Coordinates of C-alpha atoms and ligand atoms in Angstrom, one line a residue:
X136 CA 0.0 -0.4 0.2
X137 CA 1.4 3.7 0.0
X138 CA 1.5 6.1 2.3
X139 CA -2.0 7.4 3.3
X140 CA -2.5 11.1 2.3
X141 CA -5.6 13.4 4.2
X142 CA -8.8 13.3 1.9
X143 CA -8.4 17.1 1.2
X144 CA -5.1 16.8 -0.4
X145 CA -6.6 14.7 -2.6
X146 CA -8.5 17.4 -3.9
X147 CA -5.5 20.1 -3.7
X148 CA -3.4 17.9 -5.8
X149 CA -6.0 16.2 -8.4
X150 CA -2.8 13.8 -9.9
X151 CA -4.6 11.6 -12.3
X152 CA -2.0 9.9 -13.1
X153 CA -0.7 8.8 -9.8
X154 CA -2.4 6.5 -7.1
X155 CA -3.4 7.8 -4.0
X156 CA -4.0 6.0 -0.7
X157 CA -6.7 7.4 1.5
X158 CA -8.1 5.5 5.0
X159 CA -11.2 7.0 6.9
X160 CA -14.5 5.8 7.7
X161 CA -17.7 5.2 5.0
X162 CA -20.0 8.0 5.4
X163 CA -22.0 6.7 3.2
X164 CA -22.6 3.4 0.5
X165 CA -24.9 2.4 -2.2
X166 CA -24.2 -0.7 -4.1
X167 CA -25.7 -2.2 -7.6
X168 CA -24.5 -5.5 -9.2
X169 CA -21.2 -5.0 -9.7
X170 CA -20.5 -1.4 -8.7
X171 CA -20.0 0.3 -5.3
X172 CA -20.5 3.6 -4.8
X173 CA -18.6 4.7 -1.3
X174 CA -18.0 8.3 0.5
X175 CA -15.1 8.3 2.6
X176 CA -14.7 10.5 5.5
X177 CA -11.3 11.4 7.2
X178 CA -10.4 14.3 9.7
X179 CA -10.3 16.5 6.6
X180 CA -12.8 15.9 4.5
X181 CA -15.1 13.3 2.1
X182 CA -14.5 12.1 -1.3
X183 CA -16.2 9.5 -3.2
X184 CA -14.5 6.0 -4.2
X185 CA -16.0 3.8 -7.1
X186 CA -15.3 0.7 -6.9
X187 CA -15.9 -1.6 -10.1
X188 CA -15.9 -5.5 -10.0
X189 CA -13.1 -7.4 -12.1
X190 CA -10.8 -3.9 -11.8
X191 CA -9.8 -4.7 -7.8
X192 CA -8.7 -8.2 -6.4
X193 CA -12.1 -10.1 -5.7
X194 CA -11.7 -10.0 -2.0
X195 CA -11.1 -6.6 -2.0
X196 CA -14.4 -6.0 -4.1
X197 CA -16.6 -8.3 -1.4
X198 CA -15.0 -5.8 1.2
X199 CA -16.4 -2.4 -1.0
X200 CA -20.1 -4.6 -0.4
X201 CA -19.6 -5.5 3.1
X202 CA -18.2 -1.8 4.2
X203 CA -21.3 -0.7 6.1
X204 CA -21.3 3.1 7.4
X205 CA -18.9 3.6 10.2
X206 CA -16.8 1.2 9.2
X207 CA -13.0 2.0 8.7
X208 CA -11.5 1.3 5.3
X209 CA -8.3 2.0 3.5
X210 CA -8.2 2.6 -0.1
X211 CA -6.2 2.9 -3.1
X212 CA -6.7 4.0 -6.2
X213 CA -6.4 6.7 -9.0
X214 CA -7.9 9.9 -8.9
X215 CA -10.6 10.7 -11.7
X216 CA -12.6 13.9 -12.3
X217 CA -16.7 13.0 -12.1
X218 CA -18.9 16.3 -12.2
X219 CA -21.1 14.4 -10.1
X220 CA -19.2 13.4 -7.1
X221 CA -18.9 15.6 -4.1
X222 CA -15.7 18.3 -4.8
X223 CA -16.0 17.2 -8.8
X224 CA -13.6 14.5 -8.2
X225 CA -13.4 10.3 -7.0
X226 CA -11.2 7.6 -6.3
X227 CA -11.5 4.7 -8.9
X228 CA -10.5 1.6 -6.4
X229 CA -7.8 -0.5 -7.3
X230 CA -7.3 -1.8 -3.6
X231 CA -10.1 -1.5 -1.2
X232 CA -9.1 -3.1 2.5
X233 CA -11.6 -3.0 6.0
X234 CA -10.1 -2.4 8.9
X235 CA -12.9 -2.4 11.5
X236 CA -16.1 -2.9 10.1
X237 CA -19.0 -1.7 12.0
X238 CA -22.6 -2.8 13.1
X239 CA -25.4 -1.2 11.9
X240 CA -24.8 3.1 13.2
X241 CA -27.7 4.2 15.3
X242 CA -27.4 7.2 14.0
X243 CA -29.6 7.8 10.6
X244 CA -31.1 11.0 8.9
X245 CA -33.8 13.0 11.5
X246 CA -32.5 12.2 14.4
X247 CA -34.0 13.6 17.9
X248 CA -32.0 16.1 19.8
X249 CA -32.2 13.3 22.8
X250 CA -30.9 10.5 20.7
X251 CA -28.1 12.6 19.1
X252 CA -27.1 14.0 22.9
X253 CA -27.4 9.8 24.0
X254 CA -25.3 8.8 20.8
X255 CA -22.8 12.1 21.7
X256 CA -19.7 9.4 21.2
X257 CA -20.8 8.6 17.9
X258 CA -22.1 12.3 16.6
X259 CA -19.4 14.0 17.2
X260 CA -18.0 11.5 14.0
X261 CA -20.8 14.4 12.0
X262 CA -19.4 17.0 9.5
X263 CA -21.0 19.4 12.0
X264 CA -19.5 18.5 15.0
X265 CA -16.2 18.4 12.9
X266 CA -16.3 21.9 11.5
X267 CA -17.0 23.1 15.0
X268 CA -14.4 21.7 17.3
X269 CA -11.8 22.8 14.3
X270 CA -13.7 26.1 14.1
X271 CA -13.3 26.2 18.3
X272 CA -9.5 25.1 18.2
X273 CA -9.1 28.1 15.7
X274 CA -10.3 30.2 18.0
X275 CA -8.5 29.2 20.2
X276 CA -5.2 29.4 18.5
X277 CA -6.3 32.8 17.5
X278 CA -6.2 33.7 21.4
X279 CA -2.7 32.7 22.2
X280 CA -0.9 34.2 19.3
X281 CA -2.3 37.4 20.2
X282 CA -1.2 36.7 23.8
X283 CA 2.1 35.6 23.2
X284 CA 2.4 38.8 20.8
X285 CA 0.6 41.3 23.4
X286 CA 3.4 39.9 26.2
X287 CA 0.7 38.0 28.5
X288 CA 1.9 34.7 30.2
X289 CA 0.0 31.5 30.5
X290 CA -0.5 30.1 34.1
X291 CA -2.2 27.3 35.5
X292 CA -4.4 27.8 38.8
X293 CA -5.9 25.6 40.5
X294 CA -9.7 23.9 40.3
X295 CA -10.4 23.0 43.8
X296 CA -10.9 25.7 45.8
X297 CA -13.0 27.4 48.6
X298 CA -13.7 30.4 46.9
X299 CA -17.1 31.3 45.7
X300 CA -16.4 34.2 43.1
X301 CA -19.9 34.4 41.4
X302 CA -21.6 33.6 44.0
X303 CA -22.7 30.7 46.4
X304 CA -25.8 29.7 44.2
X305 CA -24.1 28.2 41.7
X306 CA -21.8 26.2 43.3
X307 CA -20.3 22.5 43.1
X308 CA -19.7 21.7 46.7
X309 CA -17.8 19.0 47.4
X310 CA -16.1 17.2 50.1
X311 CA -12.5 18.0 50.4
X312 CA -10.7 15.1 52.7
X313 CA -13.5 15.9 55.4
X314 CA -13.4 20.0 54.7
X315 CA -15.7 21.4 52.0
X316 CA -14.3 22.7 49.1
X317 CA -15.9 23.5 45.5
X318 CA -15.3 23.3 42.0
X319 CA -13.6 26.7 40.3
X320 CA -16.1 28.9 39.0
X321 CA -13.2 31.5 38.2
X322 CA -9.4 31.4 38.4
X323 CA -9.8 35.2 38.8
X324 CA -9.0 35.5 42.1
X325 CA -5.8 32.7 41.6
X326 CA -4.9 35.1 38.4
X327 CA -4.8 38.4 40.4
X328 CA -2.3 36.6 43.0
X329 CA -0.2 36.1 40.3
X330 CA 0.0 39.4 38.4
X331 CA 2.2 40.5 41.5
X332 CA 4.6 38.5 40.2
X333 CA 4.1 38.6 36.3
X334 CA 1.8 41.2 35.4
X335 CA 0.1 39.9 32.7
X336 CA -1.5 36.5 33.2
X337 CA -3.8 34.6 31.2
X338 CA -5.0 31.1 31.6
X339 CA -7.5 28.3 30.0
X340 CA -9.1 26.3 32.6
X341 CA -13.0 24.6 32.8
X342 CA -15.1 26.3 35.3
X343 CA -17.7 24.8 36.9
X344 CA -21.3 26.4 37.5
X345 CA -24.1 25.0 39.1
X346 CA -26.8 26.8 36.7
X347 CA -30.4 24.9 37.4
X348 CA -32.0 26.7 34.8
X349 CA -32.3 25.2 31.3
X350 CA -30.9 27.8 28.9
X351 CA -29.3 27.5 25.4
X352 CA -26.5 29.5 26.4
X353 CA -25.2 27.5 29.8
X354 CA -23.5 24.5 30.8
X355 CA -22.3 23.5 33.8
X356 CA -18.8 23.1 33.1
X357 CA -17.3 25.3 30.6
X358 CA -13.9 26.4 28.6
X359 CA -12.6 29.7 30.4
X360 CA -10.5 31.9 29.2
X361 CA -9.3 34.6 31.8
X362 CA -7.4 37.5 31.7
X363 CA -5.7 40.1 34.9
X364 CA -3.5 43.1 33.6
X365 CA -1.7 44.7 36.3
X366 CA -1.3 48.6 35.8
X367 CA -4.7 48.7 33.5
X368 CA -7.6 50.4 34.5
X369 CA -10.9 49.3 33.0
X370 CA -10.7 51.2 29.4
X371 CA -7.2 49.8 28.7
X372 CA -9.4 46.3 29.7
X373 CA -11.6 46.4 27.4
X374 CA -9.0 47.4 24.7
X375 CA -7.4 44.5 25.3
X376 CA -10.7 42.6 25.2
X377 CA -11.8 44.0 21.5
X378 CA -8.5 42.9 20.3
X379 CA -8.3 39.5 21.7
X380 CA -12.2 39.2 20.2
X381 CA -11.1 40.2 16.9
X382 CA -8.1 38.1 16.8
X383 CA -10.2 34.7 17.6
X384 CA -12.6 35.9 14.6
X385 CA -9.9 37.0 12.1
X386 CA -8.3 33.5 12.8
X387 CA -11.3 31.5 11.9
X388 CA -11.9 33.5 8.9
X389 CA -8.4 33.3 7.3
X390 CA -8.1 29.5 8.5
X391 CA -12.1 28.1 8.5
X392 CA -13.7 29.5 5.7
X393 CA -14.8 26.0 4.4
X394 CA -15.9 25.0 8.3
X395 CA -17.7 27.7 8.5
X396 CA -19.7 27.5 4.8
X397 CA -20.6 23.4 6.1
X398 CA -22.2 25.3 9.4
X399 CA -24.3 27.8 6.6
X400 CA -22.8 30.7 8.6
X401 CA -23.1 33.9 6.6
X402 CA -19.9 35.5 7.5
X403 CA -20.8 38.9 6.4
X404 CA -21.6 40.2 9.8
X405 CA -18.2 38.5 11.4
X406 CA -16.2 40.5 8.5
X407 CA -17.5 44.0 10.2
X408 CA -15.8 42.5 13.7
X409 CA -12.9 45.0 14.5
X410 CA -12.4 47.6 17.1
X411 CA -13.9 49.7 18.7
X412 CA -17.0 48.2 19.5
X413 CA -19.6 50.1 21.2
X414 CA -19.7 51.2 24.3
X415 CA -23.1 51.7 26.4
X416 CA -23.6 52.7 29.7
X417 CA -25.9 50.3 31.8
X418 CA -28.7 53.1 32.7
X419 CA -28.8 54.0 28.6
X420 CA -29.3 50.2 28.2
X421 CA -32.2 50.4 30.4
X422 CA -33.8 53.6 28.5
X423 CA -33.2 52.1 25.7
X424 CA -34.9 48.7 27.0
X425 CA -37.6 50.6 28.5
X426 CA -38.5 52.5 24.6
X427 CA -38.8 48.7 23.0
X428 CA -41.5 47.9 25.6
X429 CA -39.3 46.1 28.2
X430 CA -40.4 46.3 31.8
X431 CA -37.4 46.2 33.5
X432 CA -36.0 47.9 36.9
X433 CA -32.7 50.0 37.0
X434 CA -30.8 47.2 39.2
X435 CA -31.5 44.0 37.7
X436 CA -28.8 42.2 35.6
X437 CA -29.8 41.7 32.0
X438 CA -31.0 38.5 31.3
X439 CA -31.4 36.6 27.8
X440 CA -34.1 38.4 26.1
X441 CA -32.5 41.8 27.2
X442 CA -29.4 41.3 25.7
X443 CA -30.9 39.9 22.4
X444 CA -33.2 43.0 22.3
X445 CA -29.9 45.2 22.6
X446 CA -27.8 43.3 20.2
X447 CA -29.8 41.4 17.4
X448 CA -29.4 44.4 14.7
X449 CA -25.7 44.7 15.5
X450 CA -23.1 43.2 13.7
X451 CA -20.2 44.0 16.2
X452 CA -20.4 43.2 19.9
X453 CA -21.3 45.6 22.3
X454 CA -19.6 46.8 26.0
X455 CA -22.0 47.1 28.8
X456 CA -20.5 49.3 31.1
X457 CA -21.4 50.6 34.9
X458 CA -23.6 48.0 36.1
X459 CA -25.2 48.8 39.6
X460 CA -23.2 47.5 42.1
X461 CA -26.2 45.3 43.4
X462 CA -25.9 43.2 40.5
X463 CA -22.5 42.4 40.3
X464 CA -19.6 41.2 42.3
X465 CA -18.2 42.3 45.2
X466 CA -14.7 42.5 44.1
X467 CA -14.8 44.9 41.3
X468 CA -13.6 48.7 41.6
X469 CA -16.6 51.1 42.6
X470 CA -16.5 53.9 40.1
X471 CA -15.4 57.3 41.6
X472 CA -17.4 59.1 38.6
X473 CA -20.6 56.6 39.3
X474 CA -20.1 55.3 43.1
X475 CA -23.9 53.7 42.2
X476 CA -22.1 51.4 39.5
X477 CA -18.8 49.7 39.2
X478 CA -15.8 50.2 36.5
X479 CA -17.1 47.2 34.8
X480 CA -17.9 45.9 31.4
X481 CA -20.3 42.6 29.5
X482 CA -19.1 42.2 26.7
X483 CA -22.1 41.0 24.1
X484 CA -21.6 39.5 21.2
X485 CA -24.0 40.7 18.1
X486 CA -26.7 39.5 16.2
X487 CA -28.6 38.1 19.4
X488 CA -26.5 36.2 20.8
X489 CA -25.5 37.6 24.0
X490 CA -22.7 37.8 26.6
X491 CA -19.4 36.5 26.3
X492 CA -16.9 37.9 28.7
X493 CA -16.9 39.8 32.3
X494 CA -14.8 42.0 33.1
X495 CA -13.9 44.5 35.4
X496 CA -11.3 46.8 37.1
X497 CA -10.8 45.1 40.5
X498 CA -11.3 47.0 43.7
X499 CA -8.1 47.8 45.7
X500 CA -9.0 49.7 48.6
X501 CA -9.1 47.3 51.3
X502 CA -11.8 48.4 53.7
X503 CA -14.6 48.8 50.8
X504 CA -13.7 44.7 50.4
X505 CA -14.1 44.0 53.8
X506 CA -17.0 45.8 53.8
X507 CA -18.4 44.5 51.1
X508 CA -17.5 41.0 52.3
X509 CA -19.2 42.1 55.7
X510 CA -22.4 43.1 54.4
X511 CA -22.7 40.4 51.9
X512 CA -22.4 38.2 55.4
X513 CA -19.3 36.4 53.9
X514 CA -16.8 35.3 56.6
X515 CA -13.7 36.7 56.2
X516 CA -11.6 33.9 57.4
X517 CA -12.0 33.0 53.7
X518 CA -10.6 35.8 51.7
X519 CA -7.9 36.5 54.6
X520 CA -5.1 35.4 51.3
X521 CA -6.9 37.6 48.9
X522 CA -7.0 40.9 51.1
X523 CA -3.3 40.6 52.0
X524 CA -2.8 41.0 47.6
X525 CA -4.5 44.3 49.1
X526 CA -1.7 44.9 52.0
X527 CA 1.8 44.0 49.4
X528 CA 2.2 46.2 47.1
X529 CA -1.3 46.8 45.8
X530 CA -1.5 47.9 42.1
X531 CA -4.5 49.4 39.8
X532 CA -5.7 46.0 38.0
X533 CA -8.1 44.7 36.0
X534 CA -9.4 41.5 34.5
X535 CA -12.1 39.1 32.5
X536 CA -13.2 35.9 31.5
X537 CA -14.0 34.6 28.4
X538 CA -16.6 32.3 27.3
X539 CA -15.2 30.1 25.2
X540 CA -17.9 28.4 24.4
X541 CA -20.0 31.4 24.3
X542 CA -17.7 33.4 21.7
X543 CA -17.6 29.5 19.9
X544 CA -21.7 29.5 19.6
X545 CA -21.6 33.1 18.0
X546 CA -19.0 32.6 15.5
X547 CA -20.4 29.5 14.5
X548 CA -23.7 30.7 14.2
X549 CA -25.5 27.7 16.0
X550 CA -28.4 28.3 18.4
X551 CA -27.6 25.9 21.3
X552 CA -24.0 26.3 23.3
X553 CA -23.9 22.2 23.8
X554 CA -23.9 22.0 19.9
X555 CA -20.0 23.8 20.5
X556 CA -18.9 21.3 23.4
X557 CA -17.8 17.6 22.3
X558 CA -19.5 16.2 25.6
X559 CA -21.9 19.2 27.1
X560 CA -22.4 18.8 30.4
X561 CA -26.2 20.5 31.8
X562 CA -28.4 19.7 34.4
X563 CA -29.8 16.9 32.2
X564 CA -26.4 15.6 31.3
X565 CA -23.6 13.6 32.2
X566 CA -23.7 10.7 30.1
X567 CA -21.7 10.1 27.8
Ligands
ATP834 P1 -24.8 34.7 33.0 O1 -24.8 36.2 33.2 O2 -24.3 34.6 31.6 O3 -24.8 33.4 33.3 P2 -22.1 35.7 34.1 O4 -22.6 36.5 34.5 O5 -22.6 34.1 35.2 O6 -22.9 35.0 32.8 P3 -19.4 35.6 34.5 O7 -19.5 35.2 35.9 O8 -18.9 36.7 33.8 O9 -20.7 35.2 33.6 O10 -18.2 34.7 33.5 C1 -17.5 34.6 32.7 C2 -17.9 34.5 31.3 O11 -17.5 32.9 31.5 C3 -19.6 34.8 30.7 O12 -18.7 36.4 30.2 C4 -19.8 33.5 29.8 O13 -19.2 33.9 28.9 C5 -19.2 32.5 30.5 N1 -19.9 31.9 31.0 C6 -20.3 31.9 32.6 N2 -21.4 31.4 32.9 C7 -22.1 30.1 31.9 C8 -21.8 28.9 32.1 N3 -22.8 28.5 32.8 N4 -21.9 28.3 30.5 C9 -20.8 28.7 29.7 N5 -20.3 29.4 29.6 C10 -20.4 31.0 31.0
MG835 MG1 -24.2 33.2 35.5

């Protein structure tokens, strides 16, 4: 057998004189008497293989007949143009080996969402899932490149923790050798500690939120890309966010056109993404929402319907700044120009997708932090280490957390967040 090549390479160099070898899985197959048409897929794409009795050993022809959907196979043959084949080329087989036969595949066309989730370990082979996973990897690659160019150091914060940075309601509690601990909701506080050594840091970790409501944008376990920056105030923090998000979108546009097309994603809105992003104050958003007929009180956090209304007709993400203190976490910095609010910003993805980043400048005044912990009846002992960061050479600093699946959901233009993670974890799902 010759050296196997990725299927995409066959299309890139359709040299019709040479034998090529591919290996992969049967995506579709039909046979009639002395001919088998088998569409083979590998990680890179699909191609039609035509197998004609008499043009290859009898055993190979029989293998092609028996190779049912999702059987793994190896094929050698010549490339030939064929207008009817997907992509305009096919392979005319001179060898066809069955590597791993497949039982009848449980996923056929038009399956229920439930079945696709039960069979997720098999459904991730689908072309849509393949495209989404590639786009996710490329978006992260874009982020990593940007972070490297901008002198951020990658760090590795813990997942077991005793902090409840984002509030007690969504904590996953666990028994840590007899002590109560939690799965991390955010690496933020550890990143804050690390900036006193490294100044500009980032981490990519799973975050855990016991989200009991079923929404198309909440997972119980998601990938969280977090940055923390010494000597940075909230304005610059927002500039960092718009540059980072733009770098992620641009990388996908440059490298993943075919995948976006497969997902039928209209790329015009994505092409419009470039800094500066629009900025609106929370109070302006409330007025805007009221003018659109929302019955919303000042002081409420924005939910999905409100965020959808604000972003539905936009192509570029929007920052919402200056949330009132009562709807955000205690560690944010009070805005001296508007002390009822924090120097914070949520970044909302356009086209109705809503929040993808939560960020803020951090409070440096230790007395304010202590007051807020007391007001929330949070035992100060748990946060002594965090308060120490204000006792030893505190500096202005800011940071943010980006939900990787939220960003990928928007870039891919898919409705439900579970579609952008291979093994989604939700209230109802922990298997497979
Ligand atoms: P939301 O209001 O949408 O629940 P949040 O205010 O709880 O979000 P943050 O605590 O600011 O979110 O977390 C930072 C980022 O992490 C969010 O902007 C979002 O992109 C992402 N994120 C938060 N919760 C989830 C979740 N349950 N599933 C997926 N991503 C999430
Ligand atoms: Mg939340």
